[in-house]
Short mmCIF file of C-alpha atoms and ligand atoms in Angstrom, two decimals:
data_model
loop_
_atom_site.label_atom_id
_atom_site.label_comp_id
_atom_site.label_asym_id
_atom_site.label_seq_id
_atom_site.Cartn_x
_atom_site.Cartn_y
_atom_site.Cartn_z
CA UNK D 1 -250.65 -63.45 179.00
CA UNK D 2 -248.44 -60.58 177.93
CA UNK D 3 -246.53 -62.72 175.24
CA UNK D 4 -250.25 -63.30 173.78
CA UNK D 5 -250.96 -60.09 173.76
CA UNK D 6 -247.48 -58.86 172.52
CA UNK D 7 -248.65 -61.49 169.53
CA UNK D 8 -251.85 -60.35 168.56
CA UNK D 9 -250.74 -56.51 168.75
CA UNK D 10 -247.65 -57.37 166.42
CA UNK D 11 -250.62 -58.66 163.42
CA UNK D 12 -252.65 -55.67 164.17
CA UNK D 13 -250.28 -52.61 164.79
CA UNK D 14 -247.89 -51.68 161.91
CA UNK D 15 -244.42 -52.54 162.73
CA UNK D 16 -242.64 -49.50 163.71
CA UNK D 17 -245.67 -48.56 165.84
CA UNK D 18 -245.19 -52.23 167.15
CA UNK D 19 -240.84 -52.21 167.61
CA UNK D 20 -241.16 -48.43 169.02
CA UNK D 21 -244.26 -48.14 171.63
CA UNK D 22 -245.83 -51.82 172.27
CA UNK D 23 -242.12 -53.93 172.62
CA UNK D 24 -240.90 -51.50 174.68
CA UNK D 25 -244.00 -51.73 177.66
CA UNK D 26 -244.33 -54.66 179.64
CA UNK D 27 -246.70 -56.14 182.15
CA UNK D 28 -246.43 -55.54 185.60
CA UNK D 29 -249.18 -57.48 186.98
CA UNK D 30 -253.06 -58.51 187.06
CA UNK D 31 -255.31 -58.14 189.50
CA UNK D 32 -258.54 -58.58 189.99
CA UNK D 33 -259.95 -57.23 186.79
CA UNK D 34 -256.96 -54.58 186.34
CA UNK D 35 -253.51 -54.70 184.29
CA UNK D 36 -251.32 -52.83 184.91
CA UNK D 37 -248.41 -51.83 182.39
CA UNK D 38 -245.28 -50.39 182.14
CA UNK D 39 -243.89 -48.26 179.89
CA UNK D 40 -240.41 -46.86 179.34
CA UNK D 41 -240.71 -43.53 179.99
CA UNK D 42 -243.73 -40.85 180.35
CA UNK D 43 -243.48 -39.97 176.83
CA UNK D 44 -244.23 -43.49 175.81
CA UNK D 45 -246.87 -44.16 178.51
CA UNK D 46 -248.68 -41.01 177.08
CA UNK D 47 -248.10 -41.88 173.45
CA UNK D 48 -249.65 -45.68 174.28
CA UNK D 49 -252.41 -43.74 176.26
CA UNK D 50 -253.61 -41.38 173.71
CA UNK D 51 -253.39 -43.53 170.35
CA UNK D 52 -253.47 -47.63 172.02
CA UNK D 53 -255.39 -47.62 174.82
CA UNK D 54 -258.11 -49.35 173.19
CA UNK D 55 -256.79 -51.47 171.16
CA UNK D 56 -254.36 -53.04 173.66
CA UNK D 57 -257.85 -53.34 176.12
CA UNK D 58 -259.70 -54.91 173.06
CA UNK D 59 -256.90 -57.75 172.82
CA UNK D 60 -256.62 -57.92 176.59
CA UNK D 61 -260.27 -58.67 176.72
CA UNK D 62 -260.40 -61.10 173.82
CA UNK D 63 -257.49 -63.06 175.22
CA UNK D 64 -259.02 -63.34 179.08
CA UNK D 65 -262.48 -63.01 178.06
CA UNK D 66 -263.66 -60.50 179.98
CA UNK D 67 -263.27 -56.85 180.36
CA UNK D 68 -260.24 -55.20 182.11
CA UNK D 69 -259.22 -51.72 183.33
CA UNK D 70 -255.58 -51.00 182.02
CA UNK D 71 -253.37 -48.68 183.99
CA UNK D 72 -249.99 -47.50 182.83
CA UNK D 73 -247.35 -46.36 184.88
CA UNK D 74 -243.94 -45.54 184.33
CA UNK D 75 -240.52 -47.39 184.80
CA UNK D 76 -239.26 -45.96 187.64
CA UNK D 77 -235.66 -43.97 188.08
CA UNK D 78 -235.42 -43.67 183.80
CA UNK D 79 -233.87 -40.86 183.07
CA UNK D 80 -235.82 -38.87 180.35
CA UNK D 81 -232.94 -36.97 179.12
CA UNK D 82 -231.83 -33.82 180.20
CA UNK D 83 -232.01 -30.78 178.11
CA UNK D 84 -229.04 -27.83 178.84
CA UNK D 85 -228.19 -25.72 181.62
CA UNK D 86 -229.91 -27.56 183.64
CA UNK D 87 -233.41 -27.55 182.02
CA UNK D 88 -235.09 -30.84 182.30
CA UNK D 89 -238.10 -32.51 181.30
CA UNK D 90 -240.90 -32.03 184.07
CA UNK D 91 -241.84 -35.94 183.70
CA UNK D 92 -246.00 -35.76 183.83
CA UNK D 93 -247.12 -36.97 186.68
CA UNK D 94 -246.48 -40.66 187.78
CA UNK D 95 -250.21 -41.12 188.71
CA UNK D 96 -251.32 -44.32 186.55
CA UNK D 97 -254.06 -43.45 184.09
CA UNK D 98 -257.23 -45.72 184.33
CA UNK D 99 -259.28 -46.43 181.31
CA UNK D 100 -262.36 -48.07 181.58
CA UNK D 101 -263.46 -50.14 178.40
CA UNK D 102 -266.42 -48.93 176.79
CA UNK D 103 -267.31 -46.41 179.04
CA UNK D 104 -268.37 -43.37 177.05
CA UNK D 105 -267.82 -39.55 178.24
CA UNK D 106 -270.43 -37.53 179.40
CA UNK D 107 -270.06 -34.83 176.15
CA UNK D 108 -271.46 -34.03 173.12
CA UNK D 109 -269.90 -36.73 171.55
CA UNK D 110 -269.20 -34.95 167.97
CA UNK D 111 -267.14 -32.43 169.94
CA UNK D 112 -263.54 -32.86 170.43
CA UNK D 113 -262.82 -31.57 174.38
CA UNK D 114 -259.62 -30.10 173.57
CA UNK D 115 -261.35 -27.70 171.13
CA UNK D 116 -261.77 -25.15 173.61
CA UNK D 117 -260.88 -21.20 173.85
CA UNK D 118 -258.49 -21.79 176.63
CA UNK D 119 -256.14 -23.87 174.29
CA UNK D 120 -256.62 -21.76 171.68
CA UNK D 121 -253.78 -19.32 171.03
CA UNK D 122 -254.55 -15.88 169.67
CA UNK D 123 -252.05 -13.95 167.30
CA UNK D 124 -252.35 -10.97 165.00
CA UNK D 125 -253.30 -14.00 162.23
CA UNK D 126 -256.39 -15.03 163.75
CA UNK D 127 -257.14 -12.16 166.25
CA UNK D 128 -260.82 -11.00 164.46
CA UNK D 129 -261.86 -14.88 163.98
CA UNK D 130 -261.08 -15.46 167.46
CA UNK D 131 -263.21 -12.42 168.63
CA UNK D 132 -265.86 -13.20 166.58
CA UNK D 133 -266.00 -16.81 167.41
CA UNK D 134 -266.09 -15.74 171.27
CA UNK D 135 -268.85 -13.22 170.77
CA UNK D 136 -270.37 -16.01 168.95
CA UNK D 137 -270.35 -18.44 171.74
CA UNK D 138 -271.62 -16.08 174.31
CA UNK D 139 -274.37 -14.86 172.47
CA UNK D 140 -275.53 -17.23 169.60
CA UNK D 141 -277.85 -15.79 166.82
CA UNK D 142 -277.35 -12.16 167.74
CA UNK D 143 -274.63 -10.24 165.82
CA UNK D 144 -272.61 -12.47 163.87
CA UNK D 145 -275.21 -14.87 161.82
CA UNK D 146 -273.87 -16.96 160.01
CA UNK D 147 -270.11 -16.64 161.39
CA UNK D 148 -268.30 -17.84 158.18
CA UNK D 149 -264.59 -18.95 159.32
CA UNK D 150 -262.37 -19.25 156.13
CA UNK D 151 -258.63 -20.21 156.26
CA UNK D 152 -256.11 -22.26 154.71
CA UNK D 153 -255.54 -26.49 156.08
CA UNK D 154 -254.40 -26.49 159.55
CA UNK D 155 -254.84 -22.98 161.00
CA UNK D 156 -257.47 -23.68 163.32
CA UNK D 157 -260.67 -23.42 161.71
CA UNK D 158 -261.75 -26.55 163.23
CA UNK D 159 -260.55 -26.03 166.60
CA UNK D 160 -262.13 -22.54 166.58
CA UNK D 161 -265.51 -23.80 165.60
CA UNK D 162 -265.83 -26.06 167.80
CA UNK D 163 -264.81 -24.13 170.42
CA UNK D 164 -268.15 -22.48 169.93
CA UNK D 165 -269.58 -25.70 170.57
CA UNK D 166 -268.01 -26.52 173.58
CA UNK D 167 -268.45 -23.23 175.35
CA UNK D 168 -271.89 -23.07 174.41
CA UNK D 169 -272.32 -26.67 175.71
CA UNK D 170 -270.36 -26.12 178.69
CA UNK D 171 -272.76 -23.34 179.86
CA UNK D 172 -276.35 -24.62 178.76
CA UNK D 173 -275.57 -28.43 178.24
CA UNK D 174 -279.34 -28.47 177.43
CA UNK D 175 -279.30 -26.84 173.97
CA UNK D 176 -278.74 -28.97 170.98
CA UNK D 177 -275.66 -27.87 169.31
CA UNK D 178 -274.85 -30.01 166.29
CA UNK D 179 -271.20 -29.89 164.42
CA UNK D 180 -271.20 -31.76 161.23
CA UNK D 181 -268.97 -31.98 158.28
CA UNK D 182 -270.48 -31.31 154.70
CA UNK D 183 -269.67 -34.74 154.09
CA UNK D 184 -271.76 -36.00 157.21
CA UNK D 185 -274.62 -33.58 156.17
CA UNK D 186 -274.01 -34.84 152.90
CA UNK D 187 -274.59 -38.82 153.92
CA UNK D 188 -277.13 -38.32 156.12
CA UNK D 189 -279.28 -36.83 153.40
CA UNK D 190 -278.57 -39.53 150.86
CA UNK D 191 -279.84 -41.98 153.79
CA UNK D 192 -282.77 -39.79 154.02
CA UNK D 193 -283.39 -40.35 150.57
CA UNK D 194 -282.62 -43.85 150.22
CA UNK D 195 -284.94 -44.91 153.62
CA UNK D 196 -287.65 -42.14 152.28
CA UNK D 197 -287.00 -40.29 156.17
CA UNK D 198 -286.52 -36.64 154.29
CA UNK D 199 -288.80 -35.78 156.80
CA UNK D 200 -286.72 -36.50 160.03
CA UNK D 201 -283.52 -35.53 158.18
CA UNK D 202 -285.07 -31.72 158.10
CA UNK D 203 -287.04 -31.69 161.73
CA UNK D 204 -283.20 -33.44 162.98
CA UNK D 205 -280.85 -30.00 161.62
CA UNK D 206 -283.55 -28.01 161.96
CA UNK D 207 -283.85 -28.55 165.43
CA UNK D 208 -280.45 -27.34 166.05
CA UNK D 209 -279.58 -24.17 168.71
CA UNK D 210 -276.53 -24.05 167.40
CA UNK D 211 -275.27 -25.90 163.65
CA UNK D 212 -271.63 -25.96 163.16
CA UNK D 213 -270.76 -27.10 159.56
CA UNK D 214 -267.38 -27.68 158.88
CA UNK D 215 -265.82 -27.68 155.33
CA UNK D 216 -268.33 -26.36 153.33
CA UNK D 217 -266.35 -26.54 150.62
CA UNK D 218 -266.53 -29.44 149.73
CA UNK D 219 -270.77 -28.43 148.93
CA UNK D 220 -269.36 -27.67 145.14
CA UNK D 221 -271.28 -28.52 142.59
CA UNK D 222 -273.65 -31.15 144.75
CA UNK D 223 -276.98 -29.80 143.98
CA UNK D 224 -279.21 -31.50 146.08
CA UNK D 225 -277.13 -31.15 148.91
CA UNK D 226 -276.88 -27.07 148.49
CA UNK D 227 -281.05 -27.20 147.83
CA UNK D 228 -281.11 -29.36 151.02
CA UNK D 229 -278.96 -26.66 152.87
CA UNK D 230 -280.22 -23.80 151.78
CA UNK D 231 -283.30 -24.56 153.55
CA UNK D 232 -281.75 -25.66 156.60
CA UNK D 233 -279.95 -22.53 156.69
CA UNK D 234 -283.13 -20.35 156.11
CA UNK D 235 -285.21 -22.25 158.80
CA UNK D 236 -282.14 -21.79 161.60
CA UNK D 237 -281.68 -18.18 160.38
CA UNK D 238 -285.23 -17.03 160.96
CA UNK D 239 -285.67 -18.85 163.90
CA UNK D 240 -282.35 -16.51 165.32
CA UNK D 241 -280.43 -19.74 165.86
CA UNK D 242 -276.33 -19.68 165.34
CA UNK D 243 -274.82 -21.37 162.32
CA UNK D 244 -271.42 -20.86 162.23
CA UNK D 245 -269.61 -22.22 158.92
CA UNK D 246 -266.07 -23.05 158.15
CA UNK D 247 -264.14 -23.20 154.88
CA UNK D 248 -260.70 -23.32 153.03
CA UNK D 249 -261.84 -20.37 151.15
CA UNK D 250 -264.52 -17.12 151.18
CA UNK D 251 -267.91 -18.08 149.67
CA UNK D 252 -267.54 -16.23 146.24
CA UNK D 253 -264.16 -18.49 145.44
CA UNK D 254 -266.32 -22.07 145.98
CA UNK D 255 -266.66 -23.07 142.19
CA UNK D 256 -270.26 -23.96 141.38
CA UNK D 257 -271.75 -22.58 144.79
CA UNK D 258 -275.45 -21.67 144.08
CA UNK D 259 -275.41 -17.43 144.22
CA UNK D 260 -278.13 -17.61 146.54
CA UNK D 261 -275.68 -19.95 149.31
CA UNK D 262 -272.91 -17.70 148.80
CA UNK D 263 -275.21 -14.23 149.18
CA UNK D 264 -276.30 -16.05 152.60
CA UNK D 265 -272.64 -17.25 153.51
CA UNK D 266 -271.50 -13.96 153.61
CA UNK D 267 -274.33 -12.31 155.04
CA UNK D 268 -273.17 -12.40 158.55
CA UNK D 269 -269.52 -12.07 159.22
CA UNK D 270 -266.37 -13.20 156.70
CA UNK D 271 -263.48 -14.04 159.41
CA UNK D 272 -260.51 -15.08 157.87
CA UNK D 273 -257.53 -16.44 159.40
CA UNK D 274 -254.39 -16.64 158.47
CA UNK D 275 -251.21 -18.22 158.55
CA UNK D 276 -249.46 -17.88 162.48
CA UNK D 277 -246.15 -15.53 162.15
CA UNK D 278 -242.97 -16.62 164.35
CA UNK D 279 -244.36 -15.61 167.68
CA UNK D 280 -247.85 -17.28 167.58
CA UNK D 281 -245.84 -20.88 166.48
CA UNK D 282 -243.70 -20.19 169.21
CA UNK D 283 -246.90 -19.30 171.88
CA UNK D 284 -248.53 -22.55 170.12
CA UNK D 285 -246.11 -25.04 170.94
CA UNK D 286 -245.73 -23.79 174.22
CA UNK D 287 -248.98 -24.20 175.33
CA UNK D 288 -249.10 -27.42 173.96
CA UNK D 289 -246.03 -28.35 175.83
CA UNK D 290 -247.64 -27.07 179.12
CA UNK D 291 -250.92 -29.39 178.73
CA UNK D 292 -248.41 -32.25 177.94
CA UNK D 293 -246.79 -31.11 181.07
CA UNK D 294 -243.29 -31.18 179.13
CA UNK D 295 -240.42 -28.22 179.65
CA UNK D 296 -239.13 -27.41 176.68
CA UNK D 297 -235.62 -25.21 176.29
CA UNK D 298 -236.46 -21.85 173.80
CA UNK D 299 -234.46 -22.86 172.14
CA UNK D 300 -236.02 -25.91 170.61
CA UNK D 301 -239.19 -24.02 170.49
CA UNK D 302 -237.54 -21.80 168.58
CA UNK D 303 -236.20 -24.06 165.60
CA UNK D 304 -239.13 -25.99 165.62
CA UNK D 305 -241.58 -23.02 165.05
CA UNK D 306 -238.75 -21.75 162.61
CA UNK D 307 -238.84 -24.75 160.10
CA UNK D 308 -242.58 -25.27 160.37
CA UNK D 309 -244.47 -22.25 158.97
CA UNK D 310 -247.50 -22.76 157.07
CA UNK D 311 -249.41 -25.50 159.10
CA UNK D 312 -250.29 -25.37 163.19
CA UNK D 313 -251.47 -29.12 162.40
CA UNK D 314 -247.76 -29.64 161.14
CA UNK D 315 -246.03 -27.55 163.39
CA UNK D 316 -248.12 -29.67 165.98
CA UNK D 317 -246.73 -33.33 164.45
CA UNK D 318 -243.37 -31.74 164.45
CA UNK D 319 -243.10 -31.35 168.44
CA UNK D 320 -244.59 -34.36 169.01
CA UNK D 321 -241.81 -36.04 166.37
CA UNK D 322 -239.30 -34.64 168.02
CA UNK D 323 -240.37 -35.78 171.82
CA UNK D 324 -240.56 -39.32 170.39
CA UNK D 325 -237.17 -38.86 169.25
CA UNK D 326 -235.40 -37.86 171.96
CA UNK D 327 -237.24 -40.04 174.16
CA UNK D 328 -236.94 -43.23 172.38
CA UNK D 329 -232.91 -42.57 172.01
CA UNK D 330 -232.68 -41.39 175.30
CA UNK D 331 -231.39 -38.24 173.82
CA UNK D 332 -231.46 -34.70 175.55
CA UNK D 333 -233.70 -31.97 174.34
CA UNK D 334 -231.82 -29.90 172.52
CA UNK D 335 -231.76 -28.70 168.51
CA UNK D 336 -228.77 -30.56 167.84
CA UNK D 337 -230.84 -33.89 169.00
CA UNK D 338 -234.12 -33.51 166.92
CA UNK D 339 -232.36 -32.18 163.85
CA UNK D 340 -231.97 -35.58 162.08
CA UNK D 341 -235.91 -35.75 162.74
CA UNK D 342 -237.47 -32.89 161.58
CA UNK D 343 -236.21 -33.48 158.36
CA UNK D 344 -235.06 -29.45 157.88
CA UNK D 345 -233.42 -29.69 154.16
CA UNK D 346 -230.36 -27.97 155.19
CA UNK D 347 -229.44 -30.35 157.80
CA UNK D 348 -230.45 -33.70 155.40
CA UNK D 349 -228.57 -36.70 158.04
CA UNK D 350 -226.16 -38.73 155.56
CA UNK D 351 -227.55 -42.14 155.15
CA UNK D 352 -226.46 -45.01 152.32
CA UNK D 353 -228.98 -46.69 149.88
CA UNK D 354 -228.65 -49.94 152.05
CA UNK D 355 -230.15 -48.42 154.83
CA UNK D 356 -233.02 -47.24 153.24
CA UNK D 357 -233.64 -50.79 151.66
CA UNK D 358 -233.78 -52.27 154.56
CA UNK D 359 -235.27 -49.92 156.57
CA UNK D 360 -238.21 -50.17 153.72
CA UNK D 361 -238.26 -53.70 153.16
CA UNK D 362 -238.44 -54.21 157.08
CA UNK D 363 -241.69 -52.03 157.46
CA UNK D 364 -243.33 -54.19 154.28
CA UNK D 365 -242.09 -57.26 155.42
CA UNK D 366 -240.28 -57.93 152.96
CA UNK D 367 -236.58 -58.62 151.95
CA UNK D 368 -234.00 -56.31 150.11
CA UNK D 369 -233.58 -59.37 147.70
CA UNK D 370 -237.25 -58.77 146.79
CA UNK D 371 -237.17 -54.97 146.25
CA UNK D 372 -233.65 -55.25 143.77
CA UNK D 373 -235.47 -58.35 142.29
CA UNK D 374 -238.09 -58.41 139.56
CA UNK D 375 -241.10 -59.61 140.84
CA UNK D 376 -244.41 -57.07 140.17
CA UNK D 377 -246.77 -58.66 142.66
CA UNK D 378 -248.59 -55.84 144.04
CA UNK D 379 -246.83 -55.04 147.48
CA UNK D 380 -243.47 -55.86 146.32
CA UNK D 381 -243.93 -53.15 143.59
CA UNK D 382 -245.45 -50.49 145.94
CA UNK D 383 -242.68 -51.06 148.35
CA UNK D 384 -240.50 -50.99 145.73
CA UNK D 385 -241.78 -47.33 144.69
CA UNK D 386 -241.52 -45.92 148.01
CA UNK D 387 -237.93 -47.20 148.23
CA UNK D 388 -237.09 -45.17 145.11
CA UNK D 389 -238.80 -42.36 146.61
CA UNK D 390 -237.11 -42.30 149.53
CA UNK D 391 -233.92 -42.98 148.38
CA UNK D 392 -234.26 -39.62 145.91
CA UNK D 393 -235.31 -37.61 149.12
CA UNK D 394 -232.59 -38.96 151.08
CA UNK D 395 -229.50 -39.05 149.08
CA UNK D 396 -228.21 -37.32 146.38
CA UNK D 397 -228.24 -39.87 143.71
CA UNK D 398 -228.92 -39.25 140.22
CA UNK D 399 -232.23 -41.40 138.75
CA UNK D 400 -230.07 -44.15 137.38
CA UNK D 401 -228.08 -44.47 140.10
CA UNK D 402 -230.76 -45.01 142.20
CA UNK D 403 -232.39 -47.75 139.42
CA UNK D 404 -228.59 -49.29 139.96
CA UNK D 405 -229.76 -49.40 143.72
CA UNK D 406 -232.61 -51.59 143.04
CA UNK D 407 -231.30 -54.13 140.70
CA UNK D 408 -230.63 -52.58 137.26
CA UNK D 409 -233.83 -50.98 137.16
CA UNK D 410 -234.33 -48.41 134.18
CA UNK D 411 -233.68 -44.52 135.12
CA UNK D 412 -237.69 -43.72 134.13
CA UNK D 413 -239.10 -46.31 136.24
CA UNK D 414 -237.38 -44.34 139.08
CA UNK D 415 -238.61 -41.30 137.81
CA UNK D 416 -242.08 -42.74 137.35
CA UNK D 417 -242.28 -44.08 140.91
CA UNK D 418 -241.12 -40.32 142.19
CA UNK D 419 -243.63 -38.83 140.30
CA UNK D 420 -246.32 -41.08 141.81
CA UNK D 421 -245.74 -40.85 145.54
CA UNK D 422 -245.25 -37.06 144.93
CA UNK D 423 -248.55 -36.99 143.66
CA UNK D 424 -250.74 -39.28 145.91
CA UNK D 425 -249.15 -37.46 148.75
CA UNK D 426 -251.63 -34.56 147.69
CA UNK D 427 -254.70 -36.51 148.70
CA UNK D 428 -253.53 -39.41 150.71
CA UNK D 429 -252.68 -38.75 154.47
CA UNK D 430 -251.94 -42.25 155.50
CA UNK D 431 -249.37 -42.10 152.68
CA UNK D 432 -248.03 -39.27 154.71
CA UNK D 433 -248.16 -40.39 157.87
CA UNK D 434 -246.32 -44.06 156.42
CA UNK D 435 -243.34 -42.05 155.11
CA UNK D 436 -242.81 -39.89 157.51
CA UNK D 437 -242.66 -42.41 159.88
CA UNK D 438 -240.39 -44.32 157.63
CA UNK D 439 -238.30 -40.93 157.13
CA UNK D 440 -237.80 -40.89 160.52
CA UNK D 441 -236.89 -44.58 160.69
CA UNK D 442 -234.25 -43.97 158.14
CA UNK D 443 -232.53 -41.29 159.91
CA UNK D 444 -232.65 -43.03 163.49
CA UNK D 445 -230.92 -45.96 161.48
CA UNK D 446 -228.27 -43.81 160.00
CA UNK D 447 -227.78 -41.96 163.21
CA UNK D 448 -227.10 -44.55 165.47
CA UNK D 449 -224.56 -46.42 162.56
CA UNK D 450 -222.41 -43.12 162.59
P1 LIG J 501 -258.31 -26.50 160.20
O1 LIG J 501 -259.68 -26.93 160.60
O2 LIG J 501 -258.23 -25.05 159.89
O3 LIG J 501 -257.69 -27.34 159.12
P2 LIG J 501 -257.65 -27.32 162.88
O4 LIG J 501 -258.65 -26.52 163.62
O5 LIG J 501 -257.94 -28.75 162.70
O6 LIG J 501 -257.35 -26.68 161.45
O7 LIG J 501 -256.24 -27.10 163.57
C1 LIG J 501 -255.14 -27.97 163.37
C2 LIG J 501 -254.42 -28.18 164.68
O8 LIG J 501 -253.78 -26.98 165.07
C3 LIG J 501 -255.35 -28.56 165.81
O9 LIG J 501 -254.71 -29.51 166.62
C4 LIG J 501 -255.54 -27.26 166.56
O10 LIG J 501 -255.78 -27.50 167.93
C5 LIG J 501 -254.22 -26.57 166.36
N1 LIG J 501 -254.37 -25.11 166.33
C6 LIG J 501 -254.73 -24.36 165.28
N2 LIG J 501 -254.75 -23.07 165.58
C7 LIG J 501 -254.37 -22.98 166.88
C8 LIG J 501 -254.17 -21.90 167.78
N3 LIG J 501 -254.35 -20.63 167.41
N4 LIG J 501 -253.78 -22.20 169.03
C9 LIG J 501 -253.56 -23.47 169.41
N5 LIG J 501 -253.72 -24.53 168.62
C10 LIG J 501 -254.12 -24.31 167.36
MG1 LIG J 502 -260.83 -28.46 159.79
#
């Protein structure tokens, strides 16, 4: 069984997801209608838990054809690594995890449950938002209406809001408190308009106790949609319900925002918040690292919250980098371990061109021969692009050097292929997310060839 599902998960998962978190787990046994399966370490078992879970119970069930629970537990007497002076990791507990398939949870489902107060860390950058938002949640409609939360990407706008939600929620699970992105509010009313239902569209948000809308920036210059909104936001407002509104920016900087929005956006309370200084990084990741149940040495904390400044959602990734690092190479928690991952530019790990071809061609599927070659079918040549991009982050090579790299190619095709990724890294997060992880694959190669 486990060799069919190690199959199928190899075509669905991308391959370094695949060599670094699937190959690693095995199956322990099945009983009944419950698999149980181990996993390396807790940092894996928790890493398969929160991102495969379903996926690995969607091919179980395909495979036996019928639904199974799927506990995870961890190898027994693996070391985790040991950090210094005696600091260790606290593994999390050893309890398997059981996941039933298709059950739903008992919450409003548009709210995220770790969005809460509790988790929420407050620092002199977000101390008025966060007071706000609490007086907010305990008594809706009253003094802060709208609550208009405006911040840059990543500093907890999100998490604030719908913390709001949750509280609210949490004490009168009764009243109907609806978070939804412009863009959701957005498509619902084209729907509306499309299946002629304008009139369940309005009695639907205007039925709400509480309306969270999140992004409102993104309302520019969409006319029907601000019309459609305005309304909504008059009927909620009258009726004393909360709308609390969140946004990269203060009303009167949204280009082509109706006067009459942005005179109601800023009739309640403007709470901005802004970027976290050392301390609050430092508080951040260590609550994090307390609900992952995970000891980490100041230290660490320290240089991570130092190199990651403007972005909790960053300085979030970075930890969680770094615990997949050491974990995966066995390696213990200290700076000098998760250097070579977090990328800092000082500390750039020396690697050679041939690493990162193959390191790139392995991830495509594809062979070195085929990025130095000449071929311009489509995923050779993207490949291909993301080599050269690499290869200028990672090394010091001049442009034609690098074309030398990659079979003779000219120095302005290098150049060009730069200047792409560069630039569809501004609105592409899976682009991201792919070379990061292949950043990271890159400097685990050259590590372990040193
Ligand atoms: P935004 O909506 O402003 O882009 P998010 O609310 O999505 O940002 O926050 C990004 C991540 O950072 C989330 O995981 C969130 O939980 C976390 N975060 C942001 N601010 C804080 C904070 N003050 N304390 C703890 N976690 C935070
Ligand atoms: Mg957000």
């Amino acid at each position: 069984l486990w060799s069919q599902v190690l199959e199928r998960l190899q075509l669905e998962l991308s391959r370094p997801t695949f060599e670094t978190w699937i190959k690693t787990a095995s199956a322990e046994r099945l009983e009944n209608n419950c698999l149980v399966i181990r996993t390396p370490n807790p940092f894996a078992r928790n890493w398969l838990q929160k991102y495969y879970i379903n996926t690995i119970a969607n091919v179980v069930q395909d495979i036996l054809g019928y639904p199974v629970e799927i506990y995870l537990t961890v190898a027994q007497g693996d070391s985790f690594g040991s950090g210094v002076e005696g600091e260790t990791w606290e593994p999390p507990t050893v309890h398997p995890v059981a996941v039933n398939v298709g059950q739903r949870q008992n919450k409003t489902p548009e709210l995220n449950s770790k969005y809460v107060f509790s988790r929420f860390v407050v620092g002199a950058n977000n101390r008025m938002a966060h007071a706000a938002a609490l007086a907010v949640a305990e008594s809706p409609g009253r003094e802060f209406n709208p609550l208009f939360l405006c911040g840059g990407v990543g500093l907890g706008k999100t998490h604030l809001m719908q913390a709001i939600g949750n509280y609210r929620w949490e004490i009168c699970p009764d009243s109907k408190i609806f978070y939804v992105s412009t863009e959701q509010f957005t498509n619902d009313l084209i729907t509306a308009i499309r299946n002629d239902s304008m009139q369940s569209f309005r009695e639907h948000y205007r039925a709400a106790d509480v309306l969270l809308v999140d992004d409102i920036q993104f309302i520019e210059g969409k006319e029907y949609t601000q019309e459609e909104f305005f309304h909504t936001f008059n009927t909620l407002h009258e009726a004393g319900k909360q709308v609390v509104i969140a946004s990269d920016r203060p009303p009167n900087q949204i280009p082509r925002l109706q006067e009459r929005l942005s005179s109601r956006f800023s009739m309640g309370l403007i709470a901005d918040i802004q970027t976290p200084d050392l301390e609050t990084r430092m508080a951040i990741l260590l609550k994090k690292a307390e609900y992952e149940n995970i000891r980490l040495p100041r230290d660490v904390i320290e240089y991570i919250a130092a190199n990651y400044t403007s972005n909790i959602r960053e300085l979030e990734g970075a930890l969680i980098r770094a615990l997949a690092y050491v974990s995966i190479w066995g390696l213990p928690m200290t700076v000098e371990s998760i250097t070579p991952v977090l990328g800092t530019p000082h500390q750039k790990i020396e690697t050679t061109p041939d690493v990162i071809l193959s390191v790139v061609a392995d991830a495509f599927n594809l062979t070195v021969e085929d990025l130095k070659g000449n071929s311009r079918r489509r995923e050779i040549s993207w490949a291909r692009q993301i080599g050269m991009y690499l290869m200028r982050q990672h090394t010091d090579l001049s442009l034609p050097r690098i074309g030398e790299e990659f079979g003779g190619k000219d120095h302005t095709t290098v150049m060009y292929s730069c200047e792409k990724i560069t630039q569809l890294q501004e609105t592409d997060q899976s682009l991201i997310q792919t070379l990061r992880q292949l950043s990271d694959r890159i400097n685990m190669t050259s590590r372990s060839q040193k």
